[in-house]
XYZ file of C-alpha atoms in Angstrom:
432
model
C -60.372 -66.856 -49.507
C -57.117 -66.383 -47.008
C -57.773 -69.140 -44.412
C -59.230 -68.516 -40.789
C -56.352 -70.539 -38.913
C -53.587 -71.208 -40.383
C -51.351 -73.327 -38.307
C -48.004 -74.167 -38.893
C -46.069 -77.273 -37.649
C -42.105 -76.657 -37.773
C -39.422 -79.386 -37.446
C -35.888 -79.180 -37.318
C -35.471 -78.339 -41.525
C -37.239 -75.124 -40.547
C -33.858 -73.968 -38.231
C -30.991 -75.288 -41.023
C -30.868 -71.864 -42.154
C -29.971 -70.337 -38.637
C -27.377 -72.799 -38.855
C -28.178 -75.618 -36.453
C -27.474 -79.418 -37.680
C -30.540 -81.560 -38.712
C -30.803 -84.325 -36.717
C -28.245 -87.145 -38.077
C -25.761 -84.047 -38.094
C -27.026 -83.458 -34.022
C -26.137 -86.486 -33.617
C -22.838 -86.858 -35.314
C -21.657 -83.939 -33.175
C -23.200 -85.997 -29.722
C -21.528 -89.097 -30.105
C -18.645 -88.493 -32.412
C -15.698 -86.968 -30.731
C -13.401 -86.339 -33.428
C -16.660 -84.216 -35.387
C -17.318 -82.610 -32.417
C -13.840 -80.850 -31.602
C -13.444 -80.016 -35.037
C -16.640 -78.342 -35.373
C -15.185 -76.327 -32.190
C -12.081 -75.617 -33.275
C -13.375 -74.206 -36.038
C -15.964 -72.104 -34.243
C -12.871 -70.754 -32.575
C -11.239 -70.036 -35.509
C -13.811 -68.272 -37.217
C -14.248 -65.586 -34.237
C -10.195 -65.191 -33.942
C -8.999 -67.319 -31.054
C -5.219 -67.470 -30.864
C -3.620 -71.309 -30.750
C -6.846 -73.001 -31.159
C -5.823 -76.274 -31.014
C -4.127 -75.458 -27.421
C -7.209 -74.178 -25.979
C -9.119 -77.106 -27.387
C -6.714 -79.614 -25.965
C -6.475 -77.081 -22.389
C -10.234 -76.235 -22.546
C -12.647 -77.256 -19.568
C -15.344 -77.776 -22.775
C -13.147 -81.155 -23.579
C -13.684 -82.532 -20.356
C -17.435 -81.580 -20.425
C -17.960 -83.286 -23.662
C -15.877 -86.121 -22.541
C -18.212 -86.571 -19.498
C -20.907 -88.134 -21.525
C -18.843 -90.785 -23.021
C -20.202 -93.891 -21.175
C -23.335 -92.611 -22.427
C -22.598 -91.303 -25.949
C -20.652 -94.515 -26.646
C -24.107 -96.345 -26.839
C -25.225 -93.680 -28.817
C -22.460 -94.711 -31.531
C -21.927 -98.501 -31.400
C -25.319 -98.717 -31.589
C -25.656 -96.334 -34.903
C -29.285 -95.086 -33.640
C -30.269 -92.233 -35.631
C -31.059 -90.137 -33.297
C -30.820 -89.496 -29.325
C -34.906 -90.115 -29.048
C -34.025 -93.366 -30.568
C -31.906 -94.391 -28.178
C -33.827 -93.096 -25.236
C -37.155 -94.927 -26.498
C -34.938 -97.912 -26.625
C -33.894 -97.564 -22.779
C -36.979 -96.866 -21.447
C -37.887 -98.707 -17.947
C -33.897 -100.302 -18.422
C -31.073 -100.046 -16.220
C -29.642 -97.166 -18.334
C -32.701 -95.429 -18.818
C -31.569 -92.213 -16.106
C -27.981 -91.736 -17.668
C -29.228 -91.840 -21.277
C -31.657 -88.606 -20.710
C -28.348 -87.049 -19.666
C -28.347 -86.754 -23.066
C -30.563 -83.535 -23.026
C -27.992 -81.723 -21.278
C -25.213 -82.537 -24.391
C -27.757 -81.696 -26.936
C -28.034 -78.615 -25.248
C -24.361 -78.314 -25.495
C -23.897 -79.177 -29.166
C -26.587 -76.521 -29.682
C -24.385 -73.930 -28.418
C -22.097 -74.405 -30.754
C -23.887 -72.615 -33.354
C -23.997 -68.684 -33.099
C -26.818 -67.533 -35.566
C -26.579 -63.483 -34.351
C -23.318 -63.733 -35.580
C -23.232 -66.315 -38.508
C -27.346 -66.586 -39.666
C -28.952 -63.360 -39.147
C -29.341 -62.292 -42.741
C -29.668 -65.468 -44.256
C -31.983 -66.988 -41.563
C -35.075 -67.976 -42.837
C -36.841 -67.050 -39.857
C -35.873 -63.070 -41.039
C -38.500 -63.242 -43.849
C -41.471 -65.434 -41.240
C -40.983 -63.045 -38.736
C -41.687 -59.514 -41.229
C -44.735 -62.092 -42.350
C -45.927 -62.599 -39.020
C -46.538 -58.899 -38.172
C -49.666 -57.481 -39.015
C -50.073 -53.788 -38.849
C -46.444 -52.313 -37.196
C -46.354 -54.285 -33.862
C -48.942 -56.398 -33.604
C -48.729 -60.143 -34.193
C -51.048 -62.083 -36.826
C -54.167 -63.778 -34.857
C -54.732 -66.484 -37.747
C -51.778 -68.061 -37.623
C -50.093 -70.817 -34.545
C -46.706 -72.155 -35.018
C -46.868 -75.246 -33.270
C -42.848 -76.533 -32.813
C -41.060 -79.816 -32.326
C -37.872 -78.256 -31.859
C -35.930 -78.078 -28.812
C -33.467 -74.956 -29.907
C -34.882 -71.068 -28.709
C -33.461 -69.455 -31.261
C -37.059 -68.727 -33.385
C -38.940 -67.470 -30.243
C -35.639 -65.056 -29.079
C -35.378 -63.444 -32.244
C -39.538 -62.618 -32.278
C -39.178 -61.823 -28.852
C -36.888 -58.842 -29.520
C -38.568 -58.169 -32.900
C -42.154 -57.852 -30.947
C -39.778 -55.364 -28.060
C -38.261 -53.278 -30.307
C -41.284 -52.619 -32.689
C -43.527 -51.903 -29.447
C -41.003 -49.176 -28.470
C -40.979 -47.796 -31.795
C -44.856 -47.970 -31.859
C -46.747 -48.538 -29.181
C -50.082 -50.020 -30.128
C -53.393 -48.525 -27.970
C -54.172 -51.898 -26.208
C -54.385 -53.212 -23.025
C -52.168 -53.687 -20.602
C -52.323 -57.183 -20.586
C -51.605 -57.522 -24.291
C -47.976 -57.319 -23.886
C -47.628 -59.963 -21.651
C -49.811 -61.942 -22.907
C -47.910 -61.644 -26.551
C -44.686 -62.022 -24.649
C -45.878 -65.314 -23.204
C -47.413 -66.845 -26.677
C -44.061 -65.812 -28.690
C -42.040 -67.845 -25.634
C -44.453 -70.679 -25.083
C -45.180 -69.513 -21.859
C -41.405 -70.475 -20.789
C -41.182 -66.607 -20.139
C -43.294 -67.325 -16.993
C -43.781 -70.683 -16.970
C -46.426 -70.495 -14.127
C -48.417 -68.766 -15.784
C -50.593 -70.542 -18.817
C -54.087 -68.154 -19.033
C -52.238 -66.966 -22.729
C -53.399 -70.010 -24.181
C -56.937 -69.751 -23.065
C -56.610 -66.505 -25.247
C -57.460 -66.095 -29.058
C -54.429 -64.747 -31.027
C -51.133 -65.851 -31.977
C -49.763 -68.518 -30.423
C -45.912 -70.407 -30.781
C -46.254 -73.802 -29.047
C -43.038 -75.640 -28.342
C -44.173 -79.215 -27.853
C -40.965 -80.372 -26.420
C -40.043 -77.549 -24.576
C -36.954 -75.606 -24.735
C -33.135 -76.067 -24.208
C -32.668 -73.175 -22.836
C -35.052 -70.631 -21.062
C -35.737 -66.770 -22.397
C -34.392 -63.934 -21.128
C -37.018 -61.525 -19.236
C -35.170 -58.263 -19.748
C -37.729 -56.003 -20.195
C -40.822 -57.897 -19.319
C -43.198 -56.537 -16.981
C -43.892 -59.833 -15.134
C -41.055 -60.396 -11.786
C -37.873 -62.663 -13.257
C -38.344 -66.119 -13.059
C -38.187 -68.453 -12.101
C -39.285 -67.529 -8.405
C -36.603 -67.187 -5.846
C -34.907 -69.669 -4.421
C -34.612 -71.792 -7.787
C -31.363 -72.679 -9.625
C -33.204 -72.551 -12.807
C -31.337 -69.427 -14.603
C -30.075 -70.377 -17.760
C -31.279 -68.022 -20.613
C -31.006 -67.147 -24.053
C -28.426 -64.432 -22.594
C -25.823 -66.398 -22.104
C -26.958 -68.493 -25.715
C -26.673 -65.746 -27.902
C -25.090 -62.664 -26.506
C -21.520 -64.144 -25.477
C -18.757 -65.513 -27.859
C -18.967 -69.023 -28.495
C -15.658 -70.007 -26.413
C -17.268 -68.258 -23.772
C -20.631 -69.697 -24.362
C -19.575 -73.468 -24.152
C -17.150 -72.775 -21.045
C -20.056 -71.503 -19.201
C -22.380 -74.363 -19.949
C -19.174 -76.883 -18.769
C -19.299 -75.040 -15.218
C -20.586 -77.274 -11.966
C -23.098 -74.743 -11.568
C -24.853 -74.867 -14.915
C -24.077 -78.037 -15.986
C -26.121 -79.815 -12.886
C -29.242 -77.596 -14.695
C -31.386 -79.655 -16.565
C -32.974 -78.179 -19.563
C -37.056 -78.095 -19.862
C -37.040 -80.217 -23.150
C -38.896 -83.427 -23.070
C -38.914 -86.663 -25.109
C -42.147 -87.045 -27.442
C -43.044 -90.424 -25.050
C -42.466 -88.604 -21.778
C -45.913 -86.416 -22.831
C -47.651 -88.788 -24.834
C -48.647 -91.849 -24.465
C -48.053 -94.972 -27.531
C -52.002 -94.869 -28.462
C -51.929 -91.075 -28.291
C -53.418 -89.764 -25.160
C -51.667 -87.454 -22.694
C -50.007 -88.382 -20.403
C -51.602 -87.227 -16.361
C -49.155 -86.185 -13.852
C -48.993 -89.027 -12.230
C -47.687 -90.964 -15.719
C -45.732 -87.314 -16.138
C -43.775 -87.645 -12.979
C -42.900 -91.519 -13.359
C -42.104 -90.719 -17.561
C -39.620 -87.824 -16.850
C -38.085 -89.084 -13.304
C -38.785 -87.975 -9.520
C -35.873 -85.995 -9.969
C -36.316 -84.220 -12.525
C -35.821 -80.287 -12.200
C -38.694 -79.169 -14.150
C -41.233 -81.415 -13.018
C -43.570 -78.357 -11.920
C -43.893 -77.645 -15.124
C -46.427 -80.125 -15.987
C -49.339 -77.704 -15.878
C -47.571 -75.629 -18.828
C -47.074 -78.487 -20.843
C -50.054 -79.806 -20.869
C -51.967 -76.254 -21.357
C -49.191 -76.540 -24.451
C -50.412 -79.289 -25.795
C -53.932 -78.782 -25.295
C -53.979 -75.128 -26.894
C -51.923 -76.776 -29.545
C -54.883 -79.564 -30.430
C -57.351 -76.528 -30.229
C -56.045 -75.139 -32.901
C -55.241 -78.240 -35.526
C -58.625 -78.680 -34.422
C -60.257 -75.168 -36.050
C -57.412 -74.867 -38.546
C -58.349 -74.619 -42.373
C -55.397 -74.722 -43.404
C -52.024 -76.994 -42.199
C -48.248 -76.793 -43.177
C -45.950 -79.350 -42.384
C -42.361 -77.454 -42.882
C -39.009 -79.389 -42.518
C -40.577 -82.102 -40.480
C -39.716 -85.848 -40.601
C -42.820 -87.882 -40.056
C -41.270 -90.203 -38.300
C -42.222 -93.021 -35.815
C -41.936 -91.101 -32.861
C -43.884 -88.399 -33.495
C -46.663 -90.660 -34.793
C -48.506 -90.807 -30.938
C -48.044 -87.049 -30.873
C -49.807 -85.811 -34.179
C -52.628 -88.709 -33.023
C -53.026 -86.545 -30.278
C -53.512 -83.165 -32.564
C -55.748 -84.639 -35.184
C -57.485 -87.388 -33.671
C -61.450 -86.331 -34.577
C -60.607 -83.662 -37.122
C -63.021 -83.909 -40.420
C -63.762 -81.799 -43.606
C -61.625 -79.741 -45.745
C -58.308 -78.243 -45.177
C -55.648 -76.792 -47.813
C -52.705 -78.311 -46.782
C -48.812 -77.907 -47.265
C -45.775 -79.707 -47.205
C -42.438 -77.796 -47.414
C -39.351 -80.115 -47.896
C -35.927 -80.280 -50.105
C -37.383 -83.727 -50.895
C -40.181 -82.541 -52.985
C -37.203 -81.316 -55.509
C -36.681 -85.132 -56.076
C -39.912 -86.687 -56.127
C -40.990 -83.660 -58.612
C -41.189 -85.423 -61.496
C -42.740 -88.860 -60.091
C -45.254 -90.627 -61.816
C -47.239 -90.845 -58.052
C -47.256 -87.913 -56.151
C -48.522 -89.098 -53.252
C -46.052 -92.626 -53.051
C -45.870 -93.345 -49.604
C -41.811 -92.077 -49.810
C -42.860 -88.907 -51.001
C -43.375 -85.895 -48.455
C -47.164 -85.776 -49.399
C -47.387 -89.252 -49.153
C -46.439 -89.819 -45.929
C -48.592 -87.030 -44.665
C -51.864 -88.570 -47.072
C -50.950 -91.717 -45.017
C -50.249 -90.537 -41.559
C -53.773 -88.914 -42.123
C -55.210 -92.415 -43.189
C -54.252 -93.658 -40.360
C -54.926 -90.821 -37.442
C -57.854 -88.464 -38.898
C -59.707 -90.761 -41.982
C -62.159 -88.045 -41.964
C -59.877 -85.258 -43.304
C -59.910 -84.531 -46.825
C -57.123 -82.302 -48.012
C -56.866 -79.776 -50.809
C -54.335 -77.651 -52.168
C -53.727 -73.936 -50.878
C -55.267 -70.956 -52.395
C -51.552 -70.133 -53.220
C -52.061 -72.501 -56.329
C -55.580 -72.084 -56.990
C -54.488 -71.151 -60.418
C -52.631 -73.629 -61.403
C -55.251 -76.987 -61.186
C -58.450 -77.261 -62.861
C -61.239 -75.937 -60.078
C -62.968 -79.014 -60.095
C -60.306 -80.915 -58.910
C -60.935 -78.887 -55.567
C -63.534 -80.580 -53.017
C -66.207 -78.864 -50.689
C -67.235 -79.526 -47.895
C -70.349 -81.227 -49.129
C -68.761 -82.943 -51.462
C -66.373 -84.445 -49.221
C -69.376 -85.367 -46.424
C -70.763 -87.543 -49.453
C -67.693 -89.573 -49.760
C -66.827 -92.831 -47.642
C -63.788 -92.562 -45.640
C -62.121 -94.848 -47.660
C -62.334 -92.328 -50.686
C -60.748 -89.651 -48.868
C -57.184 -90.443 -50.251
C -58.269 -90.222 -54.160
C -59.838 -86.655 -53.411
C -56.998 -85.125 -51.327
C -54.900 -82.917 -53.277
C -51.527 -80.976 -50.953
C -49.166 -78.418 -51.902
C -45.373 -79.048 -52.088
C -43.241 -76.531 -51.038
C -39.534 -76.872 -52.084
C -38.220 -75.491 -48.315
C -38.690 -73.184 -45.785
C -38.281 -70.111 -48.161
C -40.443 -71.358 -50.829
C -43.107 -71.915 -48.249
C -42.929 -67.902 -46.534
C -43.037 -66.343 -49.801
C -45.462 -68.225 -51.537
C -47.930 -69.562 -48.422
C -48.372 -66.536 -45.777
């Protein structure tokens, strides 16, 4: 029977097709100088610049990138893996406020990639999107995408998709329905003051650590945000509508470069044993100064909406996410309390090489480490495969609800049964 919520949890494997870096190749480009103003210059090349490497060595993006080299240079020497690394590292230390400059150059390696121009066709998020619709316009209600990605590129391209089929056929509903889809398909960062979309049944994308750069409202009923008098205008206009060279000069400019981006470390949310975080903890997490500081309300509504639906969900996915120890605290959060039955799904490159292993579920394969993160945060979840393979496994291997009540906890591993997914692709065509 198709599920009744099927919720999705994306990490950054999930965007490789669109063409951004995973995150030792993020970080490469952050701290390595050399990789970075390659990776530029050939950007440049590709779209036709004349004498690249003189408007490389001329260009006002050089000095921005150079900017962050106190910073980057602990980055490097101390080979951390990735920028959250470092930052969890730093916290309550004398470097702790220049090292979440940081957000700012991820934000600028981002824009290095141009996925309208290079990705469309082959993006993966071509096929989701087609899979997402239901009807001609209207979005699927079973399904949440819950995302611990920081780049927009996912919620832009359903943004226009959800536009232009709307204007091409306008579905009889209310007139809040638009805006209210508008705001789920953004994570509310359309309007970020307002979060009654998530108090709403339907589709939702959640973007647990915000958003490096803000969508554009062109078209949108609701007034342009943010409200006036803020400095907050940095959209996906000026992401993915604008050549690169002209893309990375604007970010280097005093004006948008003293912008801080609305994306937030997993520990300035959630707290170590998994609770989150008040405002009070918010504010002192994130920094008095911090620009988007009112935007606590939203990310909390975010997060809550997001354990809602983990919480009701028969069936989970787990696509191109590393289970790593940072994000341990957040999926405690998510799935603390959840019991039962689930089908569940892991889609990752690395099931390719544990195919053939004589334990499935070894704690270094994908579905081991999600068996065991589960062990740990939710011992009353038993998981089974998806209907996708019901043909494939003897029925009896499958476990009902009943079934699984009369089992200890501690038996919960030997019944749980998960589908591997060999990537992104695998997962769309096979699992929605």
């Amino acid at each position: 029977m198709k599920p009744k919520k099927h919720v999705i949890l994306l990490g950054a494997g999930a965007s490789k097709t669109s063409g951004y870096p995973d995150a030792n190749a993020l970080t490469v480009l952050m701290c390595d100088r050399q990789s970075f103003l390659k990776e530029f210059a050939k950007r440049l090349a590709d779209e036709g610049v004349d004498n690249v490497s003189e408007w490389v060595r001329k260009s006002t993006v050089r000095v921005y990138y150079d900017s962050f080299s106190k910073t980057t240079q602990l980055l490097r020497a101390g080979d951390f893996a990735t920028m959250d690394e470092l930052s969890n590292l730093a916290q309550g230390g004398i470097r702790a406020d220049e090292i979440l400059k940081l957000k700012k150059l991820m934000r600028f390696v981002f824009a290095l990639n141009d996925p309208e121009t290079n990705s469309w066709p082959t993006s993966d998020y071509r096929a989701l999107i087609q899979l997402l619709f239901e009807g001609k316009s209207e979005l699927r209600g079973d399904i949440s995408i819950i995302s611990f990605n920081y780049d927009p590129y996912f919620e832009h391209r359903l943004l226009r998709a959800s536009r232009s089929r709307g204007e091409i056929h306008p579905q009889p509903i209310s007139q809040s329905a638009p805006a209210r889809m508008s705001q789920a398909i953004t994570s509310g960062f359309l309007y970020p003051f307002d979060s009654s979309w998530t108090k709403t049944p339907g589709f939702c994308h959640l973007k647990l650590h915000g958003t490096s750069v803000l969508p554009t409202t062109r078209g949108f009923v609701f007034e342009l945000h943010p409200p006036k008098g803020s400095s907050l205008n940095l959209t996906t206009d000026q992401m993915f509508e604008i050549p690169t060279r002209q893309r990375l000069v604007d970010l280097s400019t005093p004006e948008v470069a003293e912008l801080d981006p609305p994306v937030l470390l997993p520990w300035e949310i959630i707290s170590p044993d998994g609770k989150l975080l008040d405002q009070t903890e918010f504010d002192s997490a994130v920094g008095l100064n911090w620009q988007h500081r009112p935007l606590y309300p939203l990310f909390r509504s975010i997060w809550e909406r997001a354990r809602d639906d983990i919480q009701a969900a028969d069936k989970i996915s787990f696509v191109g996410l590393s289970l790593g120890p940072f994000i341990e605290p957040e999926l405690r959060f998510l799935f603390s309390g959840k019991e039962g039955v689930i089908q569940a799904v892991v889609a990752n490159p690395e099931n390719k090489k544990y195919a053939n292993y004589s334990d499935p579920f070894h704690s270094r394969t994908p579905r081991g480490k999600v068996l065991d993160l589960f062990q740990k945060i939710s011992p009353g979840l038993c998981c089974n495969r998806s209907d996708s393979e019901a043909g494939l496994f003897l029925a009896e291997n499958r476990k009902t609800k009943d079934e699984v009540t009369a089992l200890a906890p501690g038996d919960y591993r030997g019944a749980s049964e998960i589908t591997a997914r060999d990537d992104f692709a695998d997962f769309i065509q096979n699992e929605l």
